[in-house]
Amino acid sequence: MPMRAVQSLIACCLAAWVCLGSQMGRATETGHPLAVGLSFDRPIDAGAAPLIVAMTDGLFSGERLNVTPNIVAGSPEAIASVASGASEFALVDLNELIRFRSQGSAPVKAVFVLFNKAPYAIVARKSRGIHVLSDIEGKTLGIAASDLSAGLWPALAHQNEIRLDQIKQSAISAAVREPMLSAGQVDAVTGFSYLSAVNLRDRGVPADDLAVLRFADYGCDAYGFAVIVNPAFAAKQPDAVKGFVRALIAGIGLTLRDEGHAVDQVLTQMEQGSRELELERLHAVVRDNIMTDEVNRNGLGGIDPARLERSIDQVGEGFKFAKRPHAADIFDDGFLPPRADRLIN
């Protein structure tokens, strides 16, 4: 065989080997799930059921994601974890993200809103004379400073012409919120409707003695918990972010179809938990926070930009912005599937 022909044959073989090696490398790469961290800003309960179902029922792994959860102390810490790259994703209060972005911080954004309505509420005892929001005047309101509901309370009071100087506000720890209300040491408390109200019933307070005054029913436009992502990770791995969102949507669907199974999965992630209590909590979350009229119209996960702008202004009444953020600074809809794939029948 002429030398030129031999050289040509060797070159072809080398090219084929390189091509095969490249294909094998890609197959190996796609054959292993991508490891990502998911931070929760509080201990897991039924409010996080769709994410837990996505983890335990193989929905994330079906998107080639190996999701490792971890618990941190509050939304500020969870946001900081994502901003630093310690976690790729986190479930946080969107209103805490608004506060974070207003300080000129890292460009962390939400990519999926799980709670279309924030769970903020004033939980009161009817036996103490509180049935509607205006009844709060002349009463003692326990406010846990760590709750963002406290930050939105001034805007809500102003919107409903409630005189704050006519309310005795008592700063309390979140740990003693329900005990103080059940003992009658305060007339009402701020908190989350699906936490405080359910916990109080578990403490023996009759359901018909509780007035759950949800901020959303009195003009508060705030969204609730949302999934945020590290911006560098999102830029490098956009398909992984889209896969995470798809798995979460599927997790919501499974949760809605079988709430009992969803709660059973949540209980595997809790040190102690009551199935009955978490089922009640999940019913409340689905009814009041996830499956709202807006979600039924527009699908899961997205936002109404005009509504988000209004909610930013409401956050700003109780928190001084260094620079007011805009809706585009807070939410990126580029990772959402089409509306038709986000509608729940």
GROMACS .gro file of C-alpha atoms in nm:
model
  345
    1MET     CA    1   0.000   0.000   0.000
    2PRO     CA    2   0.145   0.342  -0.091
    3MET     CA    3   0.265   0.545   0.209
    4ARG     CA    4   0.017   0.827   0.138
    5ALA     CA    5  -0.272   0.579   0.148
    6VAL     CA    6  -0.144   0.436   0.479
    7GLN     CA    7  -0.122   0.783   0.629
    8SER     CA    8  -0.474   0.859   0.507
    9LEU     CA    9  -0.607   0.538   0.663
   10ILE     CA   10  -0.436   0.613   0.996
   11ALA     CA   11  -0.579   0.965   0.996
   12CYS     CA   12  -0.930   0.831   0.933
   13CYS     CA   13  -0.893   0.579   1.216
   14LEU     CA   14  -0.768   0.848   1.453
   15ALA     CA   15  -1.059   1.074   1.360
   16ALA     CA   16  -1.307   0.791   1.419
   17TRP     CA   17  -1.145   0.714   1.757
   18VAL     CA   18  -1.162   1.077   1.863
   19CYS     CA   19  -1.529   1.098   1.755
   20LEU     CA   20  -1.615   0.776   1.939
   21GLY     CA   21  -1.431   0.895   2.249
   22SER     CA   22  -1.619   1.224   2.239
   23GLN     CA   23  -1.951   1.043   2.206
   24MET     CA   24  -1.862   0.811   2.494
   25GLY     CA   25  -1.765   1.110   2.705
   26ARG     CA   26  -2.099   1.275   2.638
   27ALA     CA   27  -2.284   0.953   2.712
   28THR     CA   28  -2.100   0.918   3.041
   29GLU     CA   29  -2.171   1.280   3.124
   30THR     CA   30  -2.544   1.253   3.049
   31GLY     CA   31  -2.564   0.913   3.215
   32HIS     CA   32  -2.492   1.057   3.559
   33PRO     CA   33  -2.735   1.295   3.731
   34LEU     CA   34  -2.617   1.648   3.795
   35ALA     CA   35  -2.571   1.704   4.170
   36VAL     CA   36  -2.744   2.018   4.300
   37GLY     CA   37  -2.824   2.153   4.645
   38LEU     CA   38  -3.168   2.273   4.752
   39SER     CA   39  -3.193   2.487   5.066
   40PHE     CA   40  -3.514   2.513   5.268
   41ASP     CA   41  -3.546   2.824   5.484
   42ARG     CA   42  -3.722   2.640   5.768
   43PRO     CA   43  -3.787   2.285   5.891
   44ILE     CA   44  -3.980   2.081   5.638
   45ASP     CA   45  -4.358   2.052   5.676
   46ALA     CA   46  -4.650   1.990   5.441
   47GLY     CA   47  -4.605   2.334   5.284
   48ALA     CA   48  -4.302   2.191   5.099
   49ALA     CA   49  -4.483   1.874   4.989
   50PRO     CA   50  -4.450   1.925   4.610
   51LEU     CA   51  -4.071   1.954   4.636
   52ILE     CA   52  -4.048   1.655   4.868
   53VAL     CA   53  -4.262   1.446   4.631
   54ALA     CA   54  -4.039   1.551   4.341
   55MET     CA   55  -3.739   1.421   4.537
   56THR     CA   56  -3.885   1.100   4.676
   57ASP     CA   57  -4.089   0.993   4.373
   58GLY     CA   58  -3.802   1.020   4.124
   59LEU     CA   59  -3.922   1.331   3.942
   60PHE     CA   60  -3.592   1.515   3.984
   61SER     CA   61  -3.391   1.207   3.896
   62GLY     CA   62  -3.610   1.171   3.586
   63GLU     CA   63  -3.470   1.510   3.484
   64ARG     CA   64  -3.115   1.382   3.557
   65LEU     CA   65  -3.087   1.587   3.875
   66ASN     CA   66  -2.955   1.453   4.205
   67VAL     CA   67  -3.109   1.698   4.453
   68THR     CA   68  -2.965   1.717   4.804
   69PRO     CA   69  -3.179   1.911   5.055
   70ASN     CA   70  -3.052   2.107   5.351
   71ILE     CA   71  -3.222   2.323   5.614
   72VAL     CA   72  -3.102   2.673   5.701
   73ALA     CA   73  -3.222   2.933   5.949
   74GLY     CA   74  -3.455   3.160   5.754
   75SER     CA   75  -3.491   3.307   5.406
   76PRO     CA   76  -3.198   3.553   5.441
   77GLU     CA   77  -2.959   3.264   5.505
   78ALA     CA   78  -3.109   3.058   5.222
   79ILE     CA   79  -3.073   3.350   4.979
   80ALA     CA   80  -2.714   3.406   5.090
   81SER     CA   81  -2.644   3.036   5.034
   82VAL     CA   82  -2.767   3.059   4.675
   83ALA     CA   83  -2.592   3.391   4.611
   84SER     CA   84  -2.259   3.240   4.720
   85GLY     CA   85  -2.308   2.921   4.520
   86ALA     CA   86  -2.319   2.698   4.828
   87SER     CA   87  -2.664   2.588   4.704
   88GLU     CA   88  -2.788   2.597   4.348
   89PHE     CA   89  -3.155   2.632   4.449
   90ALA     CA   90  -3.356   2.741   4.752
   91LEU     CA   91  -3.719   2.776   4.855
   92VAL     CA   92  -3.756   3.122   5.011
   93ASP     CA   93  -4.009   3.393   5.085
   94LEU     CA   94  -4.022   3.607   4.770
   95ASN     CA   95  -4.065   3.920   4.981
   96GLU     CA   96  -3.735   3.852   5.154
   97LEU     CA   97  -3.579   3.834   4.807
   98ILE     CA   98  -3.727   4.178   4.734
   99ARG     CA   99  -3.556   4.313   5.044
  100PHE     CA  100  -3.229   4.140   4.948
  101ARG     CA  101  -3.227   4.280   4.594
  102SER     CA  102  -3.309   4.630   4.721
  103GLN     CA  103  -2.969   4.640   4.891
  104GLY     CA  104  -2.778   4.618   4.564
  105SER     CA  105  -2.692   4.254   4.630
  106ALA     CA  106  -2.608   3.966   4.395
  107PRO     CA  107  -2.854   3.929   4.102
  108VAL     CA  108  -3.037   3.627   4.245
  109LYS     CA  109  -3.383   3.578   4.092
  110ALA     CA  110  -3.680   3.351   4.142
  111VAL     CA  111  -3.769   3.114   3.859
  112PHE     CA  112  -4.087   2.956   3.999
  113VAL     CA  113  -4.349   3.079   4.246
  114LEU     CA  114  -4.491   2.794   4.454
  115PHE     CA  115  -4.722   3.003   4.675
  116ASN     CA  116  -4.921   3.232   4.448
  117LYS     CA  117  -5.055   3.405   4.760
  118ALA     CA  118  -4.842   3.476   5.065
  119PRO     CA  119  -4.954   3.288   5.377
  120TYR     CA  120  -4.933   3.598   5.601
  121ALA     CA  121  -5.224   3.631   5.840
  122ILE     CA  122  -5.338   3.769   6.170
  123VAL     CA  123  -5.471   3.479   6.373
  124ALA     CA  124  -5.707   3.595   6.648
  125ARG     CA  125  -5.949   3.463   6.908
  126LYS     CA  126  -6.312   3.543   6.833
  127SER     CA  127  -6.379   3.511   7.204
  128ARG     CA  128  -6.157   3.818   7.248
  129GLY     CA  129  -6.385   4.020   7.020
  130ILE     CA  130  -6.196   3.990   6.689
  131HIS     CA  131  -6.393   3.871   6.387
  132VAL     CA  132  -6.271   4.100   6.106
  133LEU     CA  133  -5.955   4.304   6.058
  134SER     CA  134  -6.101   4.631   6.185
  135ASP     CA  135  -6.172   4.465   6.521
  136ILE     CA  136  -5.799   4.467   6.591
  137GLU     CA  137  -5.813   4.829   6.708
  138GLY     CA  138  -5.805   4.844   7.087
  139LYS     CA  139  -5.658   4.494   7.113
  140THR     CA  140  -5.314   4.349   7.185
  141LEU     CA  141  -5.134   4.212   6.880
  142GLY     CA  142  -4.833   3.986   6.927
  143ILE     CA  143  -4.580   4.043   6.649
  144ALA     CA  144  -4.282   3.818   6.591
  145ALA     CA  145  -4.014   4.042   6.444
  146SER     CA  146  -3.862   3.752   6.247
  147ASP     CA  147  -4.180   3.714   6.038
  148LEU     CA  148  -4.212   3.914   5.716
  149SER     CA  149  -4.581   3.946   5.796
  150ALA     CA  150  -4.467   4.210   6.046
  151GLY     CA  151  -4.301   4.403   5.764
  152LEU     CA  152  -4.616   4.404   5.551
  153TRP     CA  153  -4.850   4.482   5.841
  154PRO     CA  154  -4.804   4.865   5.816
  155ALA     CA  155  -4.905   4.863   5.448
  156LEU     CA  156  -5.206   4.643   5.521
  157ALA     CA  157  -5.319   4.863   5.810
  158HIS     CA  158  -5.283   5.178   5.596
  159GLN     CA  159  -5.474   5.019   5.308
  160ASN     CA  160  -5.762   4.923   5.542
  161GLU     CA  161  -5.765   5.254   5.736
  162ILE     CA  162  -5.666   5.087   6.060
  163ARG     CA  163  -5.509   5.318   6.316
  164LEU     CA  164  -5.186   5.160   6.434
  165ASP     CA  165  -5.171   5.394   6.732
  166GLN     CA  166  -5.491   5.231   6.856
  167ILE     CA  167  -5.332   4.886   6.872
  168LYS     CA  168  -5.104   4.763   7.147
  169GLN     CA  169  -4.827   4.584   6.962
  170SER     CA  170  -4.626   4.338   7.168
  171ALA     CA  171  -4.294   4.206   7.035
  172ILE     CA  172  -4.280   3.833   7.095
  173SER     CA  173  -4.067   3.538   6.993
  174ALA     CA  174  -4.205   3.314   6.721
  175ALA     CA  175  -4.151   3.021   6.958
  176VAL     CA  176  -4.411   3.149   7.205
  177ARG     CA  177  -4.661   3.291   6.957
  178GLU     CA  178  -4.919   3.013   6.972
  179PRO     CA  179  -4.878   2.944   7.347
  180MET     CA  180  -4.936   3.313   7.430
  181LEU     CA  181  -5.247   3.333   7.213
  182SER     CA  182  -5.391   3.008   7.347
  183ALA     CA  183  -5.326   3.129   7.704
  184GLY     CA  184  -5.497   3.464   7.635
  185GLN     CA  185  -5.184   3.674   7.694
  186VAL     CA  186  -5.245   3.844   7.359
  187ASP     CA  187  -5.563   3.881   7.154
  188ALA     CA  188  -5.408   3.805   6.815
  189VAL     CA  189  -5.073   3.723   6.653
  190THR     CA  190  -4.911   3.770   6.315
  191GLY     CA  191  -4.784   3.462   6.136
  192PHE     CA  192  -4.856   3.213   5.860
  193SER     CA  193  -5.216   3.097   5.827
  194TYR     CA  194  -5.123   2.734   5.763
  195LEU     CA  195  -4.884   2.725   6.057
  196SER     CA  196  -5.031   2.927   6.344
  197ALA     CA  197  -5.396   2.840   6.283
  198VAL     CA  198  -5.331   2.467   6.251
  199ASN     CA  199  -5.090   2.466   6.546
  200LEU     CA  200  -5.345   2.644   6.765
  201ARG     CA  201  -5.612   2.388   6.688
  202ASP     CA  202  -5.360   2.121   6.778
  203ARG     CA  203  -5.313   2.299   7.113
  204GLY     CA  204  -5.683   2.263   7.184
  205VAL     CA  205  -5.815   2.602   7.071
  206PRO     CA  206  -6.155   2.533   6.909
  207ALA     CA  207  -6.164   2.598   6.536
  208ASP     CA  208  -6.480   2.809   6.573
  209ASP     CA  209  -6.294   3.041   6.813
  210LEU     CA  210  -6.024   3.124   6.559
  211ALA     CA  211  -6.044   3.416   6.316
  212VAL     CA  212  -5.783   3.368   6.042
  213LEU     CA  213  -5.751   3.711   5.880
  214ARG     CA  214  -5.542   3.645   5.569
  215PHE     CA  215  -5.353   3.946   5.436
  216ALA     CA  216  -5.444   3.839   5.081
  217ASP     CA  217  -5.815   3.882   5.164
  218TYR     CA  218  -5.755   4.243   5.270
  219GLY     CA  219  -5.563   4.374   4.969
  220CYS     CA  220  -5.210   4.242   5.016
  221ASP     CA  221  -5.063   4.159   4.673
  222ALA     CA  222  -4.763   3.967   4.802
  223TYR     CA  223  -4.657   3.636   4.654
  224GLY     CA  224  -4.527   3.372   4.891
  225PHE     CA  225  -4.262   3.102   4.869
  226ALA     CA  226  -4.064   3.076   4.547
  227VAL     CA  227  -3.771   2.882   4.408
  228ILE     CA  228  -3.457   3.090   4.351
  229VAL     CA  229  -3.145   2.986   4.160
  230ASN     CA  230  -2.779   3.080   4.161
  231PRO     CA  231  -2.731   3.314   3.860
  232ALA     CA  232  -2.399   3.162   3.748
  233PHE     CA  233  -2.548   2.812   3.762
  234ALA     CA  234  -2.856   2.925   3.566
  235ALA     CA  235  -2.636   3.075   3.295
  236LYS     CA  236  -2.419   2.762   3.270
  237GLN     CA  237  -2.691   2.498   3.314
  238PRO     CA  238  -3.020   2.645   3.180
  239ASP     CA  239  -3.153   2.301   3.086
  240ALA     CA  240  -3.099   2.180   3.442
  241VAL     CA  241  -3.301   2.475   3.575
  242LYS     CA  242  -3.580   2.401   3.326
  243GLY     CA  243  -3.570   2.035   3.433
  244PHE     CA  244  -3.595   2.134   3.799
  245VAL     CA  245  -3.904   2.344   3.722
  246ARG     CA  246  -4.065   2.063   3.520
  247ALA     CA  247  -4.009   1.819   3.804
  248LEU     CA  248  -4.160   2.061   4.055
  249ILE     CA  249  -4.470   2.108   3.838
  250ALA     CA  250  -4.505   1.730   3.820
  251GLY     CA  251  -4.461   1.718   4.198
  252ILE     CA  252  -4.747   1.964   4.243
  253GLY     CA  253  -4.964   1.749   4.016
  254LEU     CA  254  -4.890   1.434   4.218
  255THR     CA  255  -4.950   1.620   4.544
  256LEU     CA  256  -5.291   1.739   4.427
  257ARG     CA  257  -5.390   1.393   4.306
  258ASP     CA  258  -5.294   1.216   4.629
  259GLU     CA  259  -5.246   1.442   4.929
  260GLY     CA  260  -5.220   1.143   5.162
  261HIS     CA  261  -4.921   1.006   4.973
  262ALA     CA  262  -4.762   1.353   4.964
  263VAL     CA  263  -4.794   1.388   5.341
  264ASP     CA  264  -4.650   1.039   5.394
  265GLN     CA  265  -4.345   1.147   5.195
  266VAL     CA  266  -4.316   1.468   5.397
  267LEU     CA  267  -4.325   1.271   5.722
  268THR     CA  268  -4.015   1.078   5.611
  269GLN     CA  269  -3.828   1.412   5.617
  270MET     CA  270  -3.955   1.521   5.961
  271GLU     CA  271  -3.815   1.416   6.296
  272GLN     CA  272  -4.162   1.424   6.448
  273GLY     CA  273  -4.487   1.481   6.270
  274SER     CA  274  -4.856   1.406   6.291
  275ARG     CA  275  -5.014   1.272   5.973
  276GLU     CA  276  -5.349   1.424   6.067
  277LEU     CA  277  -5.193   1.763   6.140
  278GLU     CA  278  -4.985   1.770   5.821
  279LEU     CA  279  -5.283   1.666   5.610
  280GLU     CA  280  -5.478   1.958   5.752
  281ARG     CA  281  -5.182   2.186   5.683
  282LEU     CA  282  -5.152   2.065   5.323
  283HIS     CA  283  -5.527   2.115   5.262
  284ALA     CA  284  -5.491   2.476   5.378
  285VAL     CA  285  -5.180   2.541   5.166
  286VAL     CA  286  -5.333   2.401   4.849
  287ARG     CA  287  -5.661   2.588   4.900
  288ASP     CA  288  -5.526   2.925   5.011
  289ASN     CA  289  -5.178   2.956   4.865
  290ILE     CA  290  -5.110   2.730   4.566
  291MET     CA  291  -5.429   2.673   4.366
  292THR     CA  292  -5.560   3.029   4.346
  293ASP     CA  293  -5.784   3.185   4.081
  294GLU     CA  294  -5.476   3.340   3.920
  295VAL     CA  295  -5.307   3.001   3.895
  296ASN     CA  296  -5.620   2.841   3.752
  297ARG     CA  297  -5.622   3.107   3.480
  298ASN     CA  298  -5.252   3.144   3.403
  299GLY     CA  299  -5.088   2.823   3.520
  300LEU     CA  300  -4.843   2.733   3.794
  301GLY     CA  301  -4.521   2.912   3.873
  302GLY     CA  302  -4.552   3.249   3.701
  303ILE     CA  303  -4.624   3.603   3.816
  304ASP     CA  304  -4.832   3.902   3.707
  305PRO     CA  305  -4.569   4.178   3.666
  306ALA     CA  306  -4.814   4.456   3.764
  307ARG     CA  307  -4.912   4.269   4.080
  308LEU     CA  308  -4.548   4.205   4.169
  309GLU     CA  309  -4.473   4.577   4.126
  310ARG     CA  310  -4.757   4.659   4.368
  311SER     CA  311  -4.628   4.406   4.619
  312ILE     CA  312  -4.279   4.561   4.601
  313ASP     CA  313  -4.433   4.894   4.698
  314GLN     CA  314  -4.616   4.728   4.988
  315VAL     CA  315  -4.292   4.571   5.113
  316GLY     CA  316  -4.133   4.916   5.087
  317GLU     CA  317  -4.381   5.066   5.335
  318GLY     CA  318  -4.238   4.857   5.616
  319PHE     CA  319  -3.878   4.826   5.496
  320LYS     CA  320  -3.652   5.107   5.376
  321PHE     CA  321  -3.510   5.027   5.032
  322ALA     CA  322  -3.160   5.140   4.944
  323LYS     CA  323  -3.281   5.116   4.583
  324ARG     CA  324  -3.629   5.000   4.487
  325PRO     CA  325  -3.609   4.682   4.278
  326HIS     CA  326  -3.845   4.613   3.988
  327ALA     CA  327  -4.032   4.298   3.894
  328ALA     CA  328  -3.765   4.207   3.637
  329ASP     CA  329  -3.503   4.215   3.915
  330ILE     CA  330  -3.701   3.963   4.117
  331PHE     CA  331  -3.842   3.708   3.872
  332ASP     CA  332  -3.714   3.542   3.553
  333ASP     CA  333  -3.982   3.359   3.353
  334GLY     CA  334  -3.734   3.223   3.098
  335PHE     CA  335  -3.721   2.879   3.260
  336LEU     CA  336  -4.097   2.819   3.272
  337PRO     CA  337  -4.266   2.576   3.031
  338PRO     CA  338  -4.548   2.711   2.811
  339ARG     CA  339  -4.871   2.803   2.988
  340ALA     CA  340  -5.047   2.492   2.857
  341ASP     CA  341  -4.792   2.273   3.039
  342ARG     CA  342  -4.847   2.464   3.366
  343LEU     CA  343  -5.226   2.440   3.383
  344ILE     CA  344  -5.371   2.193   3.632
  345ASN     CA  345  -5.701   2.028   3.542
   0.00000   0.00000   0.00000
